[in-house]
PDB file of C-alpha atoms in Angstrom:
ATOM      1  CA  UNK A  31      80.720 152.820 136.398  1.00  0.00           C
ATOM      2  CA  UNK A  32      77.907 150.592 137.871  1.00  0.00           C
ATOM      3  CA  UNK A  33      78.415 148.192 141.103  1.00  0.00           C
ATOM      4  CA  UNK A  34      77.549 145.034 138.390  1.00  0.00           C
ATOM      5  CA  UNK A  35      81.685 145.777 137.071  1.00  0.00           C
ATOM      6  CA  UNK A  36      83.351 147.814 134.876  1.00  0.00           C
ATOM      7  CA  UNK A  37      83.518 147.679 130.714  1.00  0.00           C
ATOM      8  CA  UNK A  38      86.546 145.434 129.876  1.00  0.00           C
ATOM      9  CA  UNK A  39      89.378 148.058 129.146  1.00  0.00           C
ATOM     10  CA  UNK A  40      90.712 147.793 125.289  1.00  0.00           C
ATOM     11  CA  UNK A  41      93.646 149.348 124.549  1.00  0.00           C
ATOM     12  CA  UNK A  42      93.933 150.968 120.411  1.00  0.00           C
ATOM     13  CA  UNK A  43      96.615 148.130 119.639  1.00  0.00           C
ATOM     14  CA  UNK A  44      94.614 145.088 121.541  1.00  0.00           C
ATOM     15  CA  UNK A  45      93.690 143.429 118.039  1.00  0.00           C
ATOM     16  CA  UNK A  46      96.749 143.720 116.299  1.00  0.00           C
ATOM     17  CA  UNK A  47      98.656 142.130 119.130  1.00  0.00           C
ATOM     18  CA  UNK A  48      95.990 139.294 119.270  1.00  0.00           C
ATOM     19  CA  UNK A  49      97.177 138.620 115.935  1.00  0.00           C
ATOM     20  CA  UNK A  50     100.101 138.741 116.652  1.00  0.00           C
ATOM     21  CA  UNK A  51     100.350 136.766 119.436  1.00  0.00           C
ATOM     22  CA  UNK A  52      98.571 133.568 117.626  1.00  0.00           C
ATOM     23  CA  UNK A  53     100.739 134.440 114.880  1.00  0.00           C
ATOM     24  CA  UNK A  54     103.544 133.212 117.380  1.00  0.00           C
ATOM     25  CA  UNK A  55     102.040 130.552 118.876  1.00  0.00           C
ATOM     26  CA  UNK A  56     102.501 129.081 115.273  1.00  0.00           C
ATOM     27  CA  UNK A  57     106.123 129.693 115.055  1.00  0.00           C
ATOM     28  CA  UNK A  58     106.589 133.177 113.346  1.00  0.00           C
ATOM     29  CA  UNK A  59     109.158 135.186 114.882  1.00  0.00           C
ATOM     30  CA  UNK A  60     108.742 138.174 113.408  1.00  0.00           C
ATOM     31  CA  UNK A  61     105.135 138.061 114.843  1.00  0.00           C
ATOM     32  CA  UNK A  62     106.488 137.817 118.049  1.00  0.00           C
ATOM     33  CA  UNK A  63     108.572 140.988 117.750  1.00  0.00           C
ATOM     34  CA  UNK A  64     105.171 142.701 117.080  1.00  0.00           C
ATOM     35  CA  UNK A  65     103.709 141.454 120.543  1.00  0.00           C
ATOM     36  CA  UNK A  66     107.470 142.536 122.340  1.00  0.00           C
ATOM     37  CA  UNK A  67     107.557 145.861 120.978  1.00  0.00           C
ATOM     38  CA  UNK A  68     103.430 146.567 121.892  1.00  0.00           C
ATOM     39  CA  UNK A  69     103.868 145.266 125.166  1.00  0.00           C
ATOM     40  CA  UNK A  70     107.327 145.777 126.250  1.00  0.00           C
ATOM     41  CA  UNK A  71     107.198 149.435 126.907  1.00  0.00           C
ATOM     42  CA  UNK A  72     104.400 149.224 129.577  1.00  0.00           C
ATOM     43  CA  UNK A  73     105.844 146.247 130.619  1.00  0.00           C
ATOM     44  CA  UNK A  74     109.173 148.236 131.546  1.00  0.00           C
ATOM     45  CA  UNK A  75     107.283 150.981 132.889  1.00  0.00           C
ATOM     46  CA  UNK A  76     105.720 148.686 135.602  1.00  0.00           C
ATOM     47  CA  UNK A  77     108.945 146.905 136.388  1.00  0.00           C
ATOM     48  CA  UNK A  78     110.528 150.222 136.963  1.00  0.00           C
ATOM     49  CA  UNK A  79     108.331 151.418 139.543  1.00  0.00           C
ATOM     50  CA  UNK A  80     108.995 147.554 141.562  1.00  0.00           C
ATOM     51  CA  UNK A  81     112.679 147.522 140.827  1.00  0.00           C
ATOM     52  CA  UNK A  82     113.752 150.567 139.495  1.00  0.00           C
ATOM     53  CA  UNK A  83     117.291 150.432 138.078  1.00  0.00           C
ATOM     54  CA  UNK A  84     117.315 146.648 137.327  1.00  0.00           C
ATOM     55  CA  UNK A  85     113.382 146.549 135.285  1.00  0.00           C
ATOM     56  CA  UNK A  86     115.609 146.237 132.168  1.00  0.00           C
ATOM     57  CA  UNK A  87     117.323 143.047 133.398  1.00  0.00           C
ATOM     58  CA  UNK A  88     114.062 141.343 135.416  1.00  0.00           C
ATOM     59  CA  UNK A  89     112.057 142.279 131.970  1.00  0.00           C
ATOM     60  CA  UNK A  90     114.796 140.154 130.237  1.00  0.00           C
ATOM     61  CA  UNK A  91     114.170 137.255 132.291  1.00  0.00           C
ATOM     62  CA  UNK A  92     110.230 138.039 131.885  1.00  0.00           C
ATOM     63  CA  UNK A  93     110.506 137.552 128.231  1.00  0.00           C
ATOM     64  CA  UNK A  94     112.683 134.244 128.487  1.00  0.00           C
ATOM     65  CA  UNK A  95     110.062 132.731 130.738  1.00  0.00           C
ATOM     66  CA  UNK A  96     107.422 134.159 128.054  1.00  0.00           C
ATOM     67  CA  UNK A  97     108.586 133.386 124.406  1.00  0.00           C
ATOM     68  CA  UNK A  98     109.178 129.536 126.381  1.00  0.00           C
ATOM     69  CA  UNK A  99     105.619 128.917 128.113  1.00  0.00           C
ATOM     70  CA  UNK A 100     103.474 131.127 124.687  1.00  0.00           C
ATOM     71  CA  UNK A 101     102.348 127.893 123.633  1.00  0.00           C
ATOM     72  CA  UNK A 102     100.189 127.786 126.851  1.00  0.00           C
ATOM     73  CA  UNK A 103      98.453 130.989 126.781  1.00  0.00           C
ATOM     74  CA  UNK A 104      95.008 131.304 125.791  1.00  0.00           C
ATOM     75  CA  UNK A 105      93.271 134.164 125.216  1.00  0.00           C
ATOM     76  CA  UNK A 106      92.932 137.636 123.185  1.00  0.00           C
ATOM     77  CA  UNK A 107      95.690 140.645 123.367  1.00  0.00           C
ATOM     78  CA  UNK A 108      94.140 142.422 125.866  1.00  0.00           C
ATOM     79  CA  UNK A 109      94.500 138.978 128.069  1.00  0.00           C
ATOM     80  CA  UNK A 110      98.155 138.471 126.741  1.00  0.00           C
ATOM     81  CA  UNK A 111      98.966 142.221 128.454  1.00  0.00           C
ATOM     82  CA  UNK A 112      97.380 140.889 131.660  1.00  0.00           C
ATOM     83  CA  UNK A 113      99.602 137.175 131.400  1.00  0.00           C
ATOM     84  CA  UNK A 114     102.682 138.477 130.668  1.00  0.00           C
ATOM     85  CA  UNK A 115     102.332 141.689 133.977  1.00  0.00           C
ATOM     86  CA  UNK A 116     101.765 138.270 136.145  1.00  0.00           C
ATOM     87  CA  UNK A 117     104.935 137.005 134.919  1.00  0.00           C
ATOM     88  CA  UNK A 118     106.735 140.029 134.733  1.00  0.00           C
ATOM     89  CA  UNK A 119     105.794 140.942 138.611  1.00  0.00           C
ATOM     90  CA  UNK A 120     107.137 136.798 139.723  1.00  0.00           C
ATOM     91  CA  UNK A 121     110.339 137.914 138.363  1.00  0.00           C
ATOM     92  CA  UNK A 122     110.329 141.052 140.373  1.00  0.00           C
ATOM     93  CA  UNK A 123     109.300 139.776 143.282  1.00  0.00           C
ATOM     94  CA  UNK A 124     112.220 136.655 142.792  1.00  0.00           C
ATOM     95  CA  UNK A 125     114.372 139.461 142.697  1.00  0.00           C
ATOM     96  CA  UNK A 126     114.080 141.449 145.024  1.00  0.00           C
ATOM     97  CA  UNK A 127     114.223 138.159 147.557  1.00  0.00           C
ATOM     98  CA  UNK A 128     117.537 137.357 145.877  1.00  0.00           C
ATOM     99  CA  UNK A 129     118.920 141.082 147.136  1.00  0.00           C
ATOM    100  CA  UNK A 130     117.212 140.597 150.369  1.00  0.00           C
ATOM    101  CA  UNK A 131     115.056 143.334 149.793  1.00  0.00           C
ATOM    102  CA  UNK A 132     111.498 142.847 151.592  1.00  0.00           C
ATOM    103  CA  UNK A 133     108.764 144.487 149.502  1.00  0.00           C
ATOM    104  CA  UNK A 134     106.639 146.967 151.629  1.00  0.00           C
ATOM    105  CA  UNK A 135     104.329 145.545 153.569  1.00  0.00           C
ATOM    106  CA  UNK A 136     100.632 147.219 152.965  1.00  0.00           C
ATOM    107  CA  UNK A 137      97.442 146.716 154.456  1.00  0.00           C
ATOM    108  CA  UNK A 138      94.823 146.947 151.749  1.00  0.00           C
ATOM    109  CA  UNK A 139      91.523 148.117 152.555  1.00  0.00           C
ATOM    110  CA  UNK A 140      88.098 145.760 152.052  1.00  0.00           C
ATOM    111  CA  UNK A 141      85.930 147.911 151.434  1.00  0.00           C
ATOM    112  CA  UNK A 142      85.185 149.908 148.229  1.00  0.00           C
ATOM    113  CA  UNK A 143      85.519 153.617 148.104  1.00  0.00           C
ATOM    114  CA  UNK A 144      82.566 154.986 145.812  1.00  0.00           C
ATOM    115  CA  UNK A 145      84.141 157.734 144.140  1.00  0.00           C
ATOM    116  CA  UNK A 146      81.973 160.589 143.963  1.00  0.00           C
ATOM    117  CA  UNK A 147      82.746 163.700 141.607  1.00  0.00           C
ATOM    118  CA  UNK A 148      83.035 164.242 137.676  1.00  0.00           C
ATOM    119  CA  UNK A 149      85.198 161.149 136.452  1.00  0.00           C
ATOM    120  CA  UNK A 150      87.393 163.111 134.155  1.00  0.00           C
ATOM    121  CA  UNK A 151      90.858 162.204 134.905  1.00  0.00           C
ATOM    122  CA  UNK A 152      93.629 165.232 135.373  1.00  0.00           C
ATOM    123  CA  UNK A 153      95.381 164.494 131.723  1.00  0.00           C
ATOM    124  CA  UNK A 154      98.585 166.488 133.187  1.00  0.00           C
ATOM    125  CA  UNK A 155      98.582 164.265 136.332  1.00  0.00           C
ATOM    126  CA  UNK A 156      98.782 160.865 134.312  1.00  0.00           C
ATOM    127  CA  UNK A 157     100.236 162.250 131.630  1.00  0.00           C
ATOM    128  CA  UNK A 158     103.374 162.763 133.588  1.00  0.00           C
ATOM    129  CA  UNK A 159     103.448 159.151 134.623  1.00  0.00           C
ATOM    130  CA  UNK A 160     105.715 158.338 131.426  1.00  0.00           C
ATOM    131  CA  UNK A 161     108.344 160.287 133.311  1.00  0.00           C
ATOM    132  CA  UNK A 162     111.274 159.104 135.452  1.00  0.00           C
ATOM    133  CA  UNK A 163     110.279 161.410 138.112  1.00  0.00           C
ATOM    134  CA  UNK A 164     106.592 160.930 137.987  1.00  0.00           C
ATOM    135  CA  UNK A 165     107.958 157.345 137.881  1.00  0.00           C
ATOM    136  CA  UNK A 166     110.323 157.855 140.960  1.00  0.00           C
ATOM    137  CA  UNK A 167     106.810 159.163 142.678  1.00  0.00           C
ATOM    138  CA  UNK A 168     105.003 156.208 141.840  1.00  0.00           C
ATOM    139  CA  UNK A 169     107.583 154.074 143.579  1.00  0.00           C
ATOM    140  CA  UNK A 170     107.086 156.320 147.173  1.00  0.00           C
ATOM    141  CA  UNK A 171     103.393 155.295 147.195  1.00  0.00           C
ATOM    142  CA  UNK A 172     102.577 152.268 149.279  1.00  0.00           C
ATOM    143  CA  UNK A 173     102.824 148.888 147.683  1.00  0.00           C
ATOM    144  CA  UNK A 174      99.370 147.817 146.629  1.00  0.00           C
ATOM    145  CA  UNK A 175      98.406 151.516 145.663  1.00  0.00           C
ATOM    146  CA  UNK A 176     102.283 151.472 143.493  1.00  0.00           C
ATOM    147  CA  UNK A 177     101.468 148.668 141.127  1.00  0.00           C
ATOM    148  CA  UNK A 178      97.472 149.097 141.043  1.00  0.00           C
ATOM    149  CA  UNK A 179      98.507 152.461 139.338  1.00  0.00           C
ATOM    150  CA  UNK A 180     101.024 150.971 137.037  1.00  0.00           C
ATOM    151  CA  UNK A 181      98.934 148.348 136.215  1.00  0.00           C
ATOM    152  CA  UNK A 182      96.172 150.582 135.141  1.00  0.00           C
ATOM    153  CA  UNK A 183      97.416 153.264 134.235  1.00  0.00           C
ATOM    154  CA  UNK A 184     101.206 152.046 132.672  1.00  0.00           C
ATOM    155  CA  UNK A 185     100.222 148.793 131.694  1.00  0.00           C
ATOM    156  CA  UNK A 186      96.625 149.835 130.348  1.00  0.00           C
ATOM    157  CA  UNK A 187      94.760 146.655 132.367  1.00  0.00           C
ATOM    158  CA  UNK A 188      91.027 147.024 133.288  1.00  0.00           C
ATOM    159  CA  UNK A 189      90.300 146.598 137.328  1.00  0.00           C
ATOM    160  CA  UNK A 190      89.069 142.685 136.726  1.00  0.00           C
ATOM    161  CA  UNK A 191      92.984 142.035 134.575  1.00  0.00           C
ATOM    162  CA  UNK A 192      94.829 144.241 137.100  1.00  0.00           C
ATOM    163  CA  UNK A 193      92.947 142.297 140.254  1.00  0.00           C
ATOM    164  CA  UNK A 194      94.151 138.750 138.708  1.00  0.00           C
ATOM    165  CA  UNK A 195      97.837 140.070 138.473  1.00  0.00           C
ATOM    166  CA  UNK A 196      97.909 141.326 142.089  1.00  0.00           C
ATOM    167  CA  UNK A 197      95.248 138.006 143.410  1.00  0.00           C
ATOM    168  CA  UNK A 198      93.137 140.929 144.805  1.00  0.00           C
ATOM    169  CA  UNK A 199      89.676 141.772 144.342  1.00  0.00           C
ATOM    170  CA  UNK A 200      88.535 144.366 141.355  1.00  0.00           C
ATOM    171  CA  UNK A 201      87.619 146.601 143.985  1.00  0.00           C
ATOM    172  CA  UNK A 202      90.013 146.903 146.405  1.00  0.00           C
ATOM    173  CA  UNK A 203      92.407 147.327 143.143  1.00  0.00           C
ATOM    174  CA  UNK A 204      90.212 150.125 142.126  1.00  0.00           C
ATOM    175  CA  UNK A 205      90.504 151.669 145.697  1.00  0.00           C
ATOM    176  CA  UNK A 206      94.255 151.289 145.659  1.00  0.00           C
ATOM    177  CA  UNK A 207      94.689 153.178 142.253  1.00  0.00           C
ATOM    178  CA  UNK A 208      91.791 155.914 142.981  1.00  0.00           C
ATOM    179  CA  UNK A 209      94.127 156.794 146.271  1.00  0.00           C
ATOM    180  CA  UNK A 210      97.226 156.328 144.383  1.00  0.00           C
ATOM    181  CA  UNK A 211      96.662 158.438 141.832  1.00  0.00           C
ATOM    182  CA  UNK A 212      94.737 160.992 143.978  1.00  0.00           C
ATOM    183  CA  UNK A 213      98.150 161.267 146.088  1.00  0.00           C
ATOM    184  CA  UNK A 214     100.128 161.507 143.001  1.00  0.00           C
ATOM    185  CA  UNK A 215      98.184 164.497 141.793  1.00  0.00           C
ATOM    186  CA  UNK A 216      98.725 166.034 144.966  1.00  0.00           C
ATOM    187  CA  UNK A 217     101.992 165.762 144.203  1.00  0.00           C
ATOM    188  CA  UNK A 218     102.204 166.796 140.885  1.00  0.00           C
ATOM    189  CA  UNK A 219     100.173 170.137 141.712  1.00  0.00           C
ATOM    190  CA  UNK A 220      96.942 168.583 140.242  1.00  0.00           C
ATOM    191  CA  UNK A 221      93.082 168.270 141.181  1.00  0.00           C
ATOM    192  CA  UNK A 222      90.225 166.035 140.536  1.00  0.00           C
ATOM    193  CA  UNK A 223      91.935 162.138 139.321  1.00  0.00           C
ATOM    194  CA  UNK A 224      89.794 159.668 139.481  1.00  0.00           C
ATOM    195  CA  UNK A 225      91.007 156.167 138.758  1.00  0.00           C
ATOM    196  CA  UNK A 226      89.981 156.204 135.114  1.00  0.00           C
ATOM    197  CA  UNK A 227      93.587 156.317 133.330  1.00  0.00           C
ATOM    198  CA  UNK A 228      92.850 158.329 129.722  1.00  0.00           C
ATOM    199  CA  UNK A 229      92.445 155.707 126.509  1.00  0.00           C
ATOM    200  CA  UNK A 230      95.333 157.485 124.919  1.00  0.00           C
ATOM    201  CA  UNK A 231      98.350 156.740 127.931  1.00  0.00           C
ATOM    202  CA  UNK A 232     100.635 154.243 126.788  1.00  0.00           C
ATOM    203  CA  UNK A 233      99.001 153.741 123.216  1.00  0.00           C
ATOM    204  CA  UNK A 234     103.140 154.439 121.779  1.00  0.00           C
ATOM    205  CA  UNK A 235     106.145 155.872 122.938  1.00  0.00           C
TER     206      UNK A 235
END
């Protein structure tokens, strides 16, 4: 990965929910049921590690706001994943100011760790992330390094898509996950994550 940016990241399903997506845009509600059910799943997995218990009824809400404002988005699937995480994490963040609950407070680093080493990822490590626990772990990571790894690695958005969702740069979001996930693996027993999340995480449940 060069200092010029990263490749954009494509998830398997990216064209099919492109499709989809216009497909929608045009009235067809079936062809919006195809975007929910490729995006809702990472979707969920991001709200749970913000709001745990209640991601079920915030991602409700997410969807309202949505299916009403899809007529407004431009753009290809990979670019629908990254709209409908920004929308997703407004509703969280409403929420947890209606219970009163102040997110963390995080200081995130400027500067840009070069990560040095093989860039294999640990499969095992991120692997696990699909679990409540691993999910539960996510959660006890500070803030910025929480969502940058459920962004990336849950949500499958490049640094660039992940950076826009959080109004961060790509490289402090880069940072964030790198240290997140290098704590998780610690965690998990494992060695040598980098902060590129395998192609394969996420692709179906």
């Amino acid at each position: 990965m060069g200092r010029g940016g990263e490749p954009r990241r494509v998830q398997p399903h990216d064209g099919e929910l492109a499709a989809a997506v216009a497909r929608a845009q045009e009235g067809d509600e079936a062809a919006f049921a195809v975007a929910y059910r490729l995006v809702q799943p990472g979707l969920l997995g991001y709200l749970r590690g913000l709001v745990g218990d209640d991601a079920e009824d915030v991602a409700s809400d997410a969807w309202l706001e949505i299916a009403r404002d899809l007529g407004r988005f431009r753009g290809d699937g990979a670019g629908f994943r990254g709209w409908t995480a920004t929308i997703a994490r407004h509703r969280a963040l409403d929420h947890l100011r209606r219970r009163k609950v102040r997110p963390q407070a995080t200081t995130l680093e400027q500067d840009v760790l070069e990560l040095p080493g093989p860039q294999s990822t640990h499969e095992q490590a991120l692997e696990s992330l699909s679990t409540e626990y691993a999910l539960e772990l996510v959660r006890g990571l500070p803030r910025d390094q929480a969502e940058a790894v459920l962004l990336r690695v849950v949500v499958g958005l490049d640094g660039p898509a992940a950076a826009r969702v959080l109004g961060k740069r790509p490289g402090a979001v880069r940072t964030a996950a790198y240290r997140g996930l290098k704590r998780l693996a610690r965690q998990l027993g494992a060695e040598g994550v980098t902060d590129e999340a395998p192609r394969t995480l996420g692709e179906s449940k």
